[in-house]
């Protein structure tokens, strides 16, 4: 059970969502729940890595985050906007596509459905 979060540090709704995802990961990781971030950053590769590392430290992000690319977006059928979270079942099926910012309670309810 995993949330795959397509986001960027430059995106205000993404920045607002991150604390919710951090809390969900901390609450449910011992039950097999995982969050994976795919960050889409501006600038050179070195600038993007520096921005991303600083933001992760500032926000206390403990789950894995990688810099995303167009191929990853296409593997999920394309991304219409940021943030976009895909809720994926234990058998690898996309359960839900969550577009835009959502309150913590909504994200928690989706995580609980996966568990």
PDB file of N, CA and C in Angstrom:
ATOM      1  N   UNK A   1       0.835  -1.157   0.000  1.00  0.00           N
ATOM      2  CA  UNK A   1       0.000   0.000   0.000  1.00  0.00           C
ATOM      3  C   UNK A   1       0.889   1.232   0.000  1.00  0.00           C
ATOM      4  N   UNK A   2       0.679   2.056  -1.021  1.00  0.00           N
ATOM      5  CA  UNK A   2       1.579   3.194  -1.186  1.00  0.00           C
ATOM      6  C   UNK A   2       0.838   4.392  -1.755  1.00  0.00           C
ATOM      7  N   UNK A   3       1.255   5.552  -1.308  1.00  0.00           N
ATOM      8  CA  UNK A   3       0.875   6.813  -1.936  1.00  0.00           C
ATOM      9  C   UNK A   3       2.091   7.263  -2.739  1.00  0.00           C
ATOM     10  N   UNK A   4       1.925   7.496  -4.030  1.00  0.00           N
ATOM     11  CA  UNK A   4       2.977   8.071  -4.859  1.00  0.00           C
ATOM     12  C   UNK A   4       2.572   9.519  -5.105  1.00  0.00           C
ATOM     13  N   UNK A   5       3.381  10.434  -4.582  1.00  0.00           N
ATOM     14  CA  UNK A   5       3.071  11.863  -4.607  1.00  0.00           C
ATOM     15  C   UNK A   5       3.926  12.572  -5.638  1.00  0.00           C
ATOM     16  N   UNK A   6       3.281  13.127  -6.672  1.00  0.00           N
ATOM     17  CA  UNK A   6       3.939  13.962  -7.674  1.00  0.00           C
ATOM     18  C   UNK A   6       3.806  15.406  -7.199  1.00  0.00           C
ATOM     19  N   UNK A   7       4.936  16.079  -6.974  1.00  0.00           N
ATOM     20  CA  UNK A   7       4.888  17.393  -6.347  1.00  0.00           C
ATOM     21  C   UNK A   7       6.151  18.191  -6.670  1.00  0.00           C
ATOM     22  N   UNK A   8       6.217  19.425  -6.153  1.00  0.00           N
ATOM     23  CA  UNK A   8       7.405  20.255  -6.290  1.00  0.00           C
ATOM     24  C   UNK A   8       7.484  21.246  -5.145  1.00  0.00           C
ATOM     25  N   UNK A   9       8.694  21.628  -4.775  1.00  0.00           N
ATOM     26  CA  UNK A   9       8.868  22.573  -3.671  1.00  0.00           C
ATOM     27  C   UNK A   9       8.342  23.957  -4.030  1.00  0.00           C
ATOM     28  N   UNK A  10       8.213  24.268  -5.299  1.00  0.00           N
ATOM     29  CA  UNK A  10       7.756  25.556  -5.807  1.00  0.00           C
ATOM     30  C   UNK A  10       6.226  25.670  -5.800  1.00  0.00           C
ATOM     31  N   UNK A  11       5.531  24.591  -5.487  1.00  0.00           N
ATOM     32  CA  UNK A  11       4.071  24.493  -5.610  1.00  0.00           C
ATOM     33  C   UNK A  11       3.413  24.709  -4.241  1.00  0.00           C
ATOM     34  N   UNK A  12       2.703  25.839  -4.030  1.00  0.00           N
ATOM     35  CA  UNK A  12       2.080  26.088  -2.720  1.00  0.00           C
ATOM     36  C   UNK A  12       1.142  24.985  -2.230  1.00  0.00           C
ATOM     37  N   UNK A  13       0.241  24.438  -3.061  1.00  0.00           N
ATOM     38  CA  UNK A  13      -0.612  23.353  -2.557  1.00  0.00           C
ATOM     39  C   UNK A  13       0.190  22.097  -2.187  1.00  0.00           C
ATOM     40  N   UNK A  14       1.288  21.858  -2.917  1.00  0.00           N
ATOM     41  CA  UNK A  14       2.152  20.709  -2.590  1.00  0.00           C
ATOM     42  C   UNK A  14       2.783  20.911  -1.220  1.00  0.00           C
ATOM     43  N   UNK A  15       3.291  22.107  -0.997  1.00  0.00           N
ATOM     44  CA  UNK A  15       3.938  22.422   0.277  1.00  0.00           C
ATOM     45  C   UNK A  15       2.951  22.281   1.439  1.00  0.00           C
ATOM     46  N   UNK A  16       1.706  22.618   1.181  1.00  0.00           N
ATOM     47  CA  UNK A  16       0.669  22.507   2.208  1.00  0.00           C
ATOM     48  C   UNK A  16       0.317  21.041   2.484  1.00  0.00           C
ATOM     49  N   UNK A  17       0.447  20.182   1.477  1.00  0.00           N
ATOM     50  CA  UNK A  17       0.116  18.751   1.610  1.00  0.00           C
ATOM     51  C   UNK A  17       1.192  17.945   2.321  1.00  0.00           C
ATOM     52  N   UNK A  18       2.430  18.369   2.204  1.00  0.00           N
ATOM     53  CA  UNK A  18       3.553  17.579   2.714  1.00  0.00           C
ATOM     54  C   UNK A  18       3.399  17.212   4.191  1.00  0.00           C
ATOM     55  N   UNK A  19       3.053  18.139   5.093  1.00  0.00           N
ATOM     56  CA  UNK A  19       2.919  17.741   6.503  1.00  0.00           C
ATOM     57  C   UNK A  19       1.888  16.626   6.716  1.00  0.00           C
ATOM     58  N   UNK A  20       0.830  16.615   5.905  1.00  0.00           N
ATOM     59  CA  UNK A  20      -0.176  15.545   6.009  1.00  0.00           C
ATOM     60  C   UNK A  20       0.434  14.199   5.619  1.00  0.00           C
ATOM     61  N   UNK A  21       1.218  14.196   4.545  1.00  0.00           N
ATOM     62  CA  UNK A  21       1.840  12.953   4.088  1.00  0.00           C
ATOM     63  C   UNK A  21       2.898  12.471   5.075  1.00  0.00           C
ATOM     64  N   UNK A  22       3.641  13.405   5.645  1.00  0.00           N
ATOM     65  CA  UNK A  22       4.638  13.047   6.667  1.00  0.00           C
ATOM     66  C   UNK A  22       3.945  12.360   7.838  1.00  0.00           C
ATOM     67  N   UNK A  23       2.823  12.926   8.283  1.00  0.00           N
ATOM     68  CA  UNK A  23       2.096  12.357   9.421  1.00  0.00           C
ATOM     69  C   UNK A  23       1.506  10.989   9.077  1.00  0.00           C
ATOM     70  N   UNK A  24       0.934  10.841   7.891  1.00  0.00           N
ATOM     71  CA  UNK A  24       0.387   9.543   7.479  1.00  0.00           C
ATOM     72  C   UNK A  24       1.476   8.477   7.456  1.00  0.00           C
ATOM     73  N   UNK A  25       2.611   8.828   6.911  1.00  0.00           N
ATOM     74  CA  UNK A  25       3.708   7.869   6.859  1.00  0.00           C
ATOM     75  C   UNK A  25       4.128   7.454   8.265  1.00  0.00           C
ATOM     76  N   UNK A  26       4.275   8.408   9.147  1.00  0.00           N
ATOM     77  CA  UNK A  26       4.670   8.087  10.523  1.00  0.00           C
ATOM     78  C   UNK A  26       3.614   7.225  11.222  1.00  0.00           C
ATOM     79  N   UNK A  27       2.355   7.522  10.976  1.00  0.00           N
ATOM     80  CA  UNK A  27       1.269   6.802  11.650  1.00  0.00           C
ATOM     81  C   UNK A  27       1.121   5.367  11.156  1.00  0.00           C
ATOM     82  N   UNK A  28       1.275   5.137   9.854  1.00  0.00           N
ATOM     83  CA  UNK A  28       0.926   3.841   9.281  1.00  0.00           C
ATOM     84  C   UNK A  28       2.096   3.027   8.728  1.00  0.00           C
ATOM     85  N   UNK A  29       3.305   3.518   8.782  1.00  0.00           N
ATOM     86  CA  UNK A  29       4.424   2.779   8.180  1.00  0.00           C
ATOM     87  C   UNK A  29       4.621   1.403   8.804  1.00  0.00           C
ATOM     88  N   UNK A  30       4.327   1.258  10.085  1.00  0.00           N
ATOM     89  CA  UNK A  30       4.479  -0.042  10.732  1.00  0.00           C
ATOM     90  C   UNK A  30       3.408  -1.042  10.298  1.00  0.00           C
ATOM     91  N   UNK A  31       2.425  -0.550   9.564  1.00  0.00           N
ATOM     92  CA  UNK A  31       1.379  -1.426   9.030  1.00  0.00           C
ATOM     93  C   UNK A  31       1.578  -1.690   7.537  1.00  0.00           C
ATOM     94  N   UNK A  32       2.757  -1.322   7.022  1.00  0.00           N
ATOM     95  CA  UNK A  32       3.062  -1.592   5.625  1.00  0.00           C
ATOM     96  C   UNK A  32       2.732  -0.466   4.668  1.00  0.00           C
ATOM     97  N   UNK A  33       2.368   0.700   5.187  1.00  0.00           N
ATOM     98  CA  UNK A  33       2.023   1.847   4.348  1.00  0.00           C
ATOM     99  C   UNK A  33       3.286   2.622   4.002  1.00  0.00           C
ATOM    100  N   UNK A  34       3.404   3.025   2.745  1.00  0.00           N
ATOM    101  CA  UNK A  34       4.575   3.758   2.286  1.00  0.00           C
ATOM    102  C   UNK A  34       4.136   4.991   1.503  1.00  0.00           C
ATOM    103  N   UNK A  35       4.890   6.043   1.628  1.00  0.00           N
ATOM    104  CA  UNK A  35       4.745   7.221   0.785  1.00  0.00           C
ATOM    105  C   UNK A  35       6.029   7.332  -0.016  1.00  0.00           C
ATOM    106  N   UNK A  36       5.898   7.589  -1.310  1.00  0.00           N
ATOM    107  CA  UNK A  36       7.050   7.828  -2.182  1.00  0.00           C
ATOM    108  C   UNK A  36       6.797   9.150  -2.880  1.00  0.00           C
ATOM    109  N   UNK A  37       7.736  10.067  -2.750  1.00  0.00           N
ATOM    110  CA  UNK A  37       7.610  11.357  -3.412  1.00  0.00           C
ATOM    111  C   UNK A  37       8.401  11.397  -4.698  1.00  0.00           C
ATOM    112  N   UNK A  38       7.802  11.951  -5.733  1.00  0.00           N
ATOM    113  CA  UNK A  38       8.492  12.231  -6.987  1.00  0.00           C
ATOM    114  C   UNK A  38       8.422  13.744  -7.183  1.00  0.00           C
ATOM    115  N   UNK A  39       9.541  14.402  -6.937  1.00  0.00           N
ATOM    116  CA  UNK A  39       9.590  15.859  -6.962  1.00  0.00           C
ATOM    117  C   UNK A  39      10.008  16.356  -8.340  1.00  0.00           C
ATOM    118  N   UNK A  40       9.337  17.385  -8.792  1.00  0.00           N
ATOM    119  CA  UNK A  40       9.626  18.019 -10.079  1.00  0.00           C
ATOM    120  C   UNK A  40      10.105  19.426  -9.774  1.00  0.00           C
ATOM    121  N   UNK A  41      11.406  19.632  -9.936  1.00  0.00           N
ATOM    122  CA  UNK A  41      12.041  20.886  -9.540  1.00  0.00           C
ATOM    123  C   UNK A  41      12.548  21.663 -10.747  1.00  0.00           C
ATOM    124  N   UNK A  42      12.695  22.937 -10.543  1.00  0.00           N
ATOM    125  CA  UNK A  42      13.215  23.823 -11.583  1.00  0.00           C
ATOM    126  C   UNK A  42      14.706  24.031 -11.365  1.00  0.00           C
ATOM    127  N   UNK A  43      15.406  24.418 -12.433  1.00  0.00           N
ATOM    128  CA  UNK A  43      16.833  24.694 -12.327  1.00  0.00           C
ATOM    129  C   UNK A  43      17.664  23.511 -12.758  1.00  0.00           C
ATOM    130  N   UNK A  44      18.948  23.628 -12.533  1.00  0.00           N
ATOM    131  CA  UNK A  44      19.873  22.554 -12.886  1.00  0.00           C
ATOM    132  C   UNK A  44      19.654  21.374 -11.949  1.00  0.00           C
ATOM    133  N   UNK A  45      20.243  20.256 -12.296  1.00  0.00           N
ATOM    134  CA  UNK A  45      20.136  19.064 -11.460  1.00  0.00           C
ATOM    135  C   UNK A  45      20.708  19.332 -10.069  1.00  0.00           C
ATOM    136  N   UNK A  46      21.862  19.982 -10.000  1.00  0.00           N
ATOM    137  CA  UNK A  46      22.459  20.287  -8.697  1.00  0.00           C
ATOM    138  C   UNK A  46      21.582  21.232  -7.885  1.00  0.00           C
ATOM    139  N   UNK A  47      21.005  22.240  -8.523  1.00  0.00           N
ATOM    140  CA  UNK A  47      20.107  23.175  -7.826  1.00  0.00           C
ATOM    141  C   UNK A  47      18.875  22.438  -7.308  1.00  0.00           C
ATOM    142  N   UNK A  48      18.325  21.558  -8.139  1.00  0.00           N
ATOM    143  CA  UNK A  48      17.131  20.806  -7.746  1.00  0.00           C
ATOM    144  C   UNK A  48      17.427  19.911  -6.544  1.00  0.00           C
ATOM    145  N   UNK A  49      18.563  19.221  -6.582  1.00  0.00           N
ATOM    146  CA  UNK A  49      18.938  18.350  -5.460  1.00  0.00           C
ATOM    147  C   UNK A  49      19.118  19.153  -4.172  1.00  0.00           C
ATOM    148  N   UNK A  50      19.757  20.300  -4.273  1.00  0.00           N
ATOM    149  CA  UNK A  50      19.995  21.144  -3.103  1.00  0.00           C
ATOM    150  C   UNK A  50      18.680  21.635  -2.519  1.00  0.00           C
ATOM    151  N   UNK A  51      17.785  22.134  -3.383  1.00  0.00           N
ATOM    152  CA  UNK A  51      16.466  22.604  -2.919  1.00  0.00           C
ATOM    153  C   UNK A  51      15.684  21.485  -2.260  1.00  0.00           C
ATOM    154  N   UNK A  52      15.694  20.332  -2.895  1.00  0.00           N
ATOM    155  CA  UNK A  52      14.925  19.193  -2.403  1.00  0.00           C
ATOM    156  C   UNK A  52      15.453  18.707  -1.044  1.00  0.00           C
ATOM    157  N   UNK A  53      16.749  18.559  -0.933  1.00  0.00           N
ATOM    158  CA  UNK A  53      17.332  18.122   0.349  1.00  0.00           C
ATOM    159  C   UNK A  53      17.006  19.090   1.478  1.00  0.00           C
ATOM    160  N   UNK A  54      17.124  20.382   1.206  1.00  0.00           N
ATOM    161  CA  UNK A  54      16.837  21.391   2.233  1.00  0.00           C
ATOM    162  C   UNK A  54      15.371  21.341   2.646  1.00  0.00           C
ATOM    163  N   UNK A  55      14.479  21.216   1.683  1.00  0.00           N
ATOM    164  CA  UNK A  55      13.049  21.166   1.981  1.00  0.00           C
ATOM    165  C   UNK A  55      12.698  19.914   2.772  1.00  0.00           C
ATOM    166  N   UNK A  56      13.289  18.785   2.400  1.00  0.00           N
ATOM    167  CA  UNK A  56      13.016  17.538   3.116  1.00  0.00           C
ATOM    168  C   UNK A  56      13.472  17.637   4.573  1.00  0.00           C
ATOM    169  N   UNK A  57      14.628  18.223   4.800  1.00  0.00           N
ATOM    170  CA  UNK A  57      15.124  18.382   6.168  1.00  0.00           C
ATOM    171  C   UNK A  57      14.219  19.328   6.959  1.00  0.00           C
ATOM    172  N   UNK A  58      13.819  20.416   6.345  1.00  0.00           N
ATOM    173  CA  UNK A  58      12.954  21.408   6.991  1.00  0.00           C
ATOM    174  C   UNK A  58      11.605  20.813   7.382  1.00  0.00           C
ATOM    175  N   UNK A  59      11.058  19.960   6.527  1.00  0.00           N
ATOM    176  CA  UNK A  59       9.735  19.384   6.741  1.00  0.00           C
ATOM    177  C   UNK A  59       9.759  18.051   7.496  1.00  0.00           C
ATOM    178  N   UNK A  60      10.932  17.509   7.740  1.00  0.00           N
ATOM    179  CA  UNK A  60      11.029  16.229   8.440  1.00  0.00           C
ATOM    180  C   UNK A  60      10.542  15.056   7.606  1.00  0.00           C
ATOM    181  N   UNK A  61      10.757  15.126   6.306  1.00  0.00           N
ATOM    182  CA  UNK A  61      10.328  14.048   5.411  1.00  0.00           C
ATOM    183  C   UNK A  61      11.253  12.852   5.604  1.00  0.00           C
ATOM    184  N   UNK A  62      10.667  11.741   6.034  1.00  0.00           N
ATOM    185  CA  UNK A  62      11.427  10.516   6.277  1.00  0.00           C
ATOM    186  C   UNK A  62      11.202   9.475   5.192  1.00  0.00           C
ATOM    187  N   UNK A  63      10.192   9.634   4.373  1.00  0.00           N
ATOM    188  CA  UNK A  63       9.913   8.670   3.318  1.00  0.00           C
ATOM    189  C   UNK A  63      10.782   8.972   2.095  1.00  0.00           C
ATOM    190  N   UNK A  64      10.945   7.995   1.197  1.00  0.00           N
ATOM    191  CA  UNK A  64      11.816   8.203   0.038  1.00  0.00           C
ATOM    192  C   UNK A  64      11.250   9.238  -0.932  1.00  0.00           C
ATOM    193  N   UNK A  65      12.146  10.078  -1.435  1.00  0.00           N
ATOM    194  CA  UNK A  65      11.797  11.086  -2.435  1.00  0.00           C
ATOM    195  C   UNK A  65      12.878  11.062  -3.505  1.00  0.00           C
ATOM    196  N   UNK A  66      12.454  11.100  -4.748  1.00  0.00           N
ATOM    197  CA  UNK A  66      13.384  11.150  -5.877  1.00  0.00           C
ATOM    198  C   UNK A  66      12.957  12.285  -6.801  1.00  0.00           C
ATOM    199  N   UNK A  67      13.890  12.745  -7.603  1.00  0.00           N
ATOM    200  CA  UNK A  67      13.538  13.710  -8.636  1.00  0.00           C
ATOM    201  C   UNK A  67      12.829  12.971  -9.758  1.00  0.00           C
ATOM    202  N   UNK A  68      11.672  13.469 -10.128  1.00  0.00           N
ATOM    203  CA  UNK A  68      10.874  12.815 -11.153  1.00  0.00           C
ATOM    204  C   UNK A  68      11.244  13.259 -12.550  1.00  0.00           C
ATOM    205  N   UNK A  69      10.753  12.522 -13.539  1.00  0.00           N
ATOM    206  CA  UNK A  69      10.952  12.888 -14.936  1.00  0.00           C
ATOM    207  C   UNK A  69       9.672  12.585 -15.724  1.00  0.00           C
ATOM    208  N   UNK A  70       9.677  12.957 -16.983  1.00  0.00           N
ATOM    209  CA  UNK A  70       8.489  12.789 -17.824  1.00  0.00           C
ATOM    210  C   UNK A  70       8.090  11.328 -17.977  1.00  0.00           C
ATOM    211  N   UNK A  71       9.054  10.431 -18.002  1.00  0.00           N
ATOM    212  CA  UNK A  71       8.742   9.001 -18.162  1.00  0.00           C
ATOM    213  C   UNK A  71       7.920   8.493 -16.981  1.00  0.00           C
ATOM    214  N   UNK A  72       8.246   8.939 -15.787  1.00  0.00           N
ATOM    215  CA  UNK A  72       7.474   8.526 -14.616  1.00  0.00           C
ATOM    216  C   UNK A  72       6.049   9.060 -14.699  1.00  0.00           C
ATOM    217  N   UNK A  73       5.902  10.290 -15.143  1.00  0.00           N
ATOM    218  CA  UNK A  73       4.556  10.840 -15.303  1.00  0.00           C
ATOM    219  C   UNK A  73       3.753  10.027 -16.308  1.00  0.00           C
ATOM    220  N   UNK A  74       4.362   9.682 -17.417  1.00  0.00           N
ATOM    221  CA  UNK A  74       3.670   8.909 -18.442  1.00  0.00           C
ATOM    222  C   UNK A  74       3.321   7.508 -17.962  1.00  0.00           C
ATOM    223  N   UNK A  75       4.153   6.926 -17.118  1.00  0.00           N
ATOM    224  CA  UNK A  75       3.872   5.595 -16.576  1.00  0.00           C
ATOM    225  C   UNK A  75       2.586   5.590 -15.758  1.00  0.00           C
ATOM    226  N   UNK A  76       2.214   6.753 -15.234  1.00  0.00           N
ATOM    227  CA  UNK A  76       0.977   6.880 -14.462  1.00  0.00           C
ATOM    228  C   UNK A  76      -0.147   7.499 -15.285  1.00  0.00           C
ATOM    229  N   UNK A  77       0.029   7.590 -16.587  1.00  0.00           N
ATOM    230  CA  UNK A  77      -1.018   8.116 -17.455  1.00  0.00           C
ATOM    231  C   UNK A  77      -1.000   9.619 -17.598  1.00  0.00           C
ATOM    232  N   UNK A  78       0.074  10.261 -17.160  1.00  0.00           N
ATOM    233  CA  UNK A  78       0.183  11.716 -17.251  1.00  0.00           C
ATOM    234  C   UNK A  78      -0.313  12.385 -15.980  1.00  0.00           C
ATOM    235  N   UNK A  79       0.179  13.577 -15.753  1.00  0.00           N
ATOM    236  CA  UNK A  79      -0.172  14.344 -14.570  1.00  0.00           C
ATOM    237  C   UNK A  79      -0.860  15.624 -15.019  1.00  0.00           C
ATOM    238  N   UNK A  80      -2.037  15.890 -14.472  1.00  0.00           N
ATOM    239  CA  UNK A  80      -2.811  17.066 -14.860  1.00  0.00           C
ATOM    240  C   UNK A  80      -2.442  18.303 -14.054  1.00  0.00           C
ATOM    241  N   UNK A  81      -1.882  18.107 -12.880  1.00  0.00           N
ATOM    242  CA  UNK A  81      -1.504  19.219 -12.030  1.00  0.00           C
ATOM    243  C   UNK A  81      -0.814  18.700 -10.785  1.00  0.00           C
ATOM    244  N   UNK A  82      -0.321  19.628 -10.016  1.00  0.00           N
ATOM    245  CA  UNK A  82       0.402  19.290  -8.789  1.00  0.00           C
ATOM    246  C   UNK A  82      -0.342  19.822  -7.576  1.00  0.00           C
ATOM    247  N   UNK A  83      -0.343  19.128  -6.484  1.00  0.00           N
ATOM    248  CA  UNK A  83       0.130  17.756  -6.321  1.00  0.00           C
ATOM    249  C   UNK A  83      -0.865  16.763  -6.917  1.00  0.00           C
ATOM    250  N   UNK A  84      -0.366  15.618  -7.284  1.00  0.00           N
ATOM    251  CA  UNK A  84      -1.194  14.477  -7.651  1.00  0.00           C
ATOM    252  C   UNK A  84      -0.666  13.279  -6.879  1.00  0.00           C
ATOM    253  N   UNK A  85      -1.562  12.627  -6.150  1.00  0.00           N
ATOM    254  CA  UNK A  85      -1.207  11.450  -5.367  1.00  0.00           C
ATOM    255  C   UNK A  85      -1.949  10.251  -5.942  1.00  0.00           C
ATOM    256  N   UNK A  86      -1.207   9.186  -6.205  1.00  0.00           N
ATOM    257  CA  UNK A  86      -1.816   7.930  -6.612  1.00  0.00           C
ATOM    258  C   UNK A  86      -1.806   7.003  -5.413  1.00  0.00           C
ATOM    259  N   UNK A  87      -2.963   6.500  -5.051  1.00  0.00           N
ATOM    260  CA  UNK A  87      -3.096   5.508  -3.985  1.00  0.00           C
ATOM    261  C   UNK A  87      -3.055   4.140  -4.657  1.00  0.00           C
ATOM    262  N   UNK A  88      -2.086   3.329  -4.268  1.00  0.00           N
ATOM    263  CA  UNK A  88      -1.848   2.047  -4.939  1.00  0.00           C
ATOM    264  C   UNK A  88      -2.002   0.913  -3.938  1.00  0.00           C
ATOM    265  N   UNK A  89      -2.746  -0.096  -4.330  1.00  0.00           N
ATOM    266  CA  UNK A  89      -3.019  -1.245  -3.463  1.00  0.00           C
ATOM    267  C   UNK A  89      -1.788  -2.140  -3.331  1.00  0.00           C
ATOM    268  N   UNK A  90      -1.869  -3.076  -2.405  1.00  0.00           N
ATOM    269  CA  UNK A  90      -0.761  -4.013  -2.166  1.00  0.00           C
ATOM    270  C   UNK A  90      -0.442  -4.851  -3.399  1.00  0.00           C
ATOM    271  N   UNK A  91      -1.442  -5.081  -4.266  1.00  0.00           N
ATOM    272  CA  UNK A  91      -1.186  -5.867  -5.471  1.00  0.00           C
ATOM    273  C   UNK A  91      -0.830  -4.993  -6.680  1.00  0.00           C
ATOM    274  N   UNK A  92      -0.531  -3.706  -6.431  1.00  0.00           N
ATOM    275  CA  UNK A  92      -0.017  -2.833  -7.482  1.00  0.00           C
ATOM    276  C   UNK A  92      -1.039  -2.140  -8.348  1.00  0.00           C
ATOM    277  N   UNK A  93      -2.302  -2.171  -7.967  1.00  0.00           N
ATOM    278  CA  UNK A  93      -3.348  -1.510  -8.759  1.00  0.00           C
ATOM    279  C   UNK A  93      -3.602  -0.103  -8.237  1.00  0.00           C
ATOM    280  N   UNK A  94      -3.831   0.823  -9.167  1.00  0.00           N
ATOM    281  CA  UNK A  94      -4.165   2.189  -8.763  1.00  0.00           C
ATOM    282  C   UNK A  94      -5.592   2.185  -8.223  1.00  0.00           C
ATOM    283  N   UNK A  95      -5.725   2.507  -6.944  1.00  0.00           N
ATOM    284  CA  UNK A  95      -7.010   2.550  -6.251  1.00  0.00           C
ATOM    285  C   UNK A  95      -7.670   3.912  -6.445  1.00  0.00           C
ATOM    286  N   UNK A  96      -6.863   4.978  -6.412  1.00  0.00           N
ATOM    287  CA  UNK A  96      -7.411   6.329  -6.550  1.00  0.00           C
ATOM    288  C   UNK A  96      -6.339   7.274  -7.061  1.00  0.00           C
ATOM    289  N   UNK A  97      -6.784   8.279  -7.788  1.00  0.00           N
ATOM    290  CA  UNK A  97      -5.930   9.386  -8.215  1.00  0.00           C
ATOM    291  C   UNK A  97      -6.474  10.624  -7.518  1.00  0.00           C
ATOM    292  N   UNK A  98      -5.649  11.231  -6.680  1.00  0.00           N
ATOM    293  CA  UNK A  98      -6.070  12.364  -5.863  1.00  0.00           C
ATOM    294  C   UNK A  98      -5.380  13.603  -6.417  1.00  0.00           C
ATOM    295  N   UNK A  99      -6.126  14.456  -7.084  1.00  0.00           N
ATOM    296  CA  UNK A  99      -5.578  15.634  -7.739  1.00  0.00           C
ATOM    297  C   UNK A  99      -5.772  16.865  -6.861  1.00  0.00           C
ATOM    298  N   UNK A 100      -4.710  17.599  -6.631  1.00  0.00           N
ATOM    299  CA  UNK A 100      -4.781  18.846  -5.876  1.00  0.00           C
ATOM    300  C   UNK A 100      -4.659  18.633  -4.383  1.00  0.00           C
ATOM    301  N   UNK A 101      -4.757  19.733  -3.667  1.00  0.00           N
ATOM    302  CA  UNK A 101      -4.646  19.698  -2.209  1.00  0.00           C
ATOM    303  C   UNK A 101      -5.905  19.113  -1.584  1.00  0.00           C
ATOM    304  N   UNK A 102      -5.716  18.284  -0.555  1.00  0.00           N
ATOM    305  CA  UNK A 102      -6.822  17.737   0.230  1.00  0.00           C
ATOM    306  C   UNK A 102      -6.438  17.782   1.698  1.00  0.00           C
ATOM    307  N   UNK A 103      -7.423  17.989   2.533  1.00  0.00           N
ATOM    308  CA  UNK A 103      -7.199  18.038   3.982  1.00  0.00           C
ATOM    309  C   UNK A 103      -6.685  16.699   4.496  1.00  0.00           C
ATOM    310  N   UNK A 104      -6.056  16.736   5.652  1.00  0.00           N
ATOM    311  CA  UNK A 104      -5.465  15.549   6.264  1.00  0.00           C
ATOM    312  C   UNK A 104      -6.489  14.440   6.460  1.00  0.00           C
ATOM    313  N   UNK A 105      -7.702  14.796   6.854  1.00  0.00           N
ATOM    314  CA  UNK A 105      -8.735  13.787   7.125  1.00  0.00           C
ATOM    315  C   UNK A 105      -9.060  12.979   5.874  1.00  0.00           C
ATOM    316  N   UNK A 106      -9.123  13.644   4.724  1.00  0.00           N
ATOM    317  CA  UNK A 106      -9.427  12.952   3.478  1.00  0.00           C
ATOM    318  C   UNK A 106      -8.296  11.979   3.116  1.00  0.00           C
ATOM    319  N   UNK A 107      -7.058  12.462   3.194  1.00  0.00           N
ATOM    320  CA  UNK A 107      -5.916  11.601   2.885  1.00  0.00           C
ATOM    321  C   UNK A 107      -5.837  10.427   3.848  1.00  0.00           C
ATOM    322  N   UNK A 108      -6.140  10.678   5.118  1.00  0.00           N
ATOM    323  CA  UNK A 108      -6.143   9.601   6.105  1.00  0.00           C
ATOM    324  C   UNK A 108      -7.196   8.558   5.759  1.00  0.00           C
ATOM    325  N   UNK A 109      -8.379   8.995   5.352  1.00  0.00           N
ATOM    326  CA  UNK A 109      -9.434   8.043   5.004  1.00  0.00           C
ATOM    327  C   UNK A 109      -9.028   7.188   3.806  1.00  0.00           C
ATOM    328  N   UNK A 110      -8.327   7.782   2.849  1.00  0.00           N
ATOM    329  CA  UNK A 110      -7.865   7.020   1.685  1.00  0.00           C
ATOM    330  C   UNK A 110      -6.790   6.011   2.097  1.00  0.00           C
ATOM    331  N   UNK A 111      -5.885   6.418   2.990  1.00  0.00           N
ATOM    332  CA  UNK A 111      -4.854   5.498   3.470  1.00  0.00           C
ATOM    333  C   UNK A 111      -5.491   4.334   4.214  1.00  0.00           C
ATOM    334  N   UNK A 112      -6.486   4.616   5.037  1.00  0.00           N
ATOM    335  CA  UNK A 112      -7.145   3.553   5.792  1.00  0.00           C
ATOM    336  C   UNK A 112      -7.848   2.559   4.881  1.00  0.00           C
ATOM    337  N   UNK A 113      -8.378   3.036   3.754  1.00  0.00           N
ATOM    338  CA  UNK A 113      -9.017   2.126   2.797  1.00  0.00           C
ATOM    339  C   UNK A 113      -8.000   1.153   2.203  1.00  0.00           C
ATOM    340  N   UNK A 114      -6.756   1.614   2.047  1.00  0.00           N
ATOM    341  CA  UNK A 114      -5.703   0.746   1.509  1.00  0.00           C
ATOM    342  C   UNK A 114      -5.246  -0.277   2.538  1.00  0.00           C
ATOM    343  N   UNK A 115      -5.295   0.108   3.811  1.00  0.00           N
ATOM    344  CA  UNK A 115      -4.826  -0.793   4.864  1.00  0.00           C
ATOM    345  C   UNK A 115      -5.885  -1.838   5.135  1.00  0.00           C
TER     346      UNK A 115
END
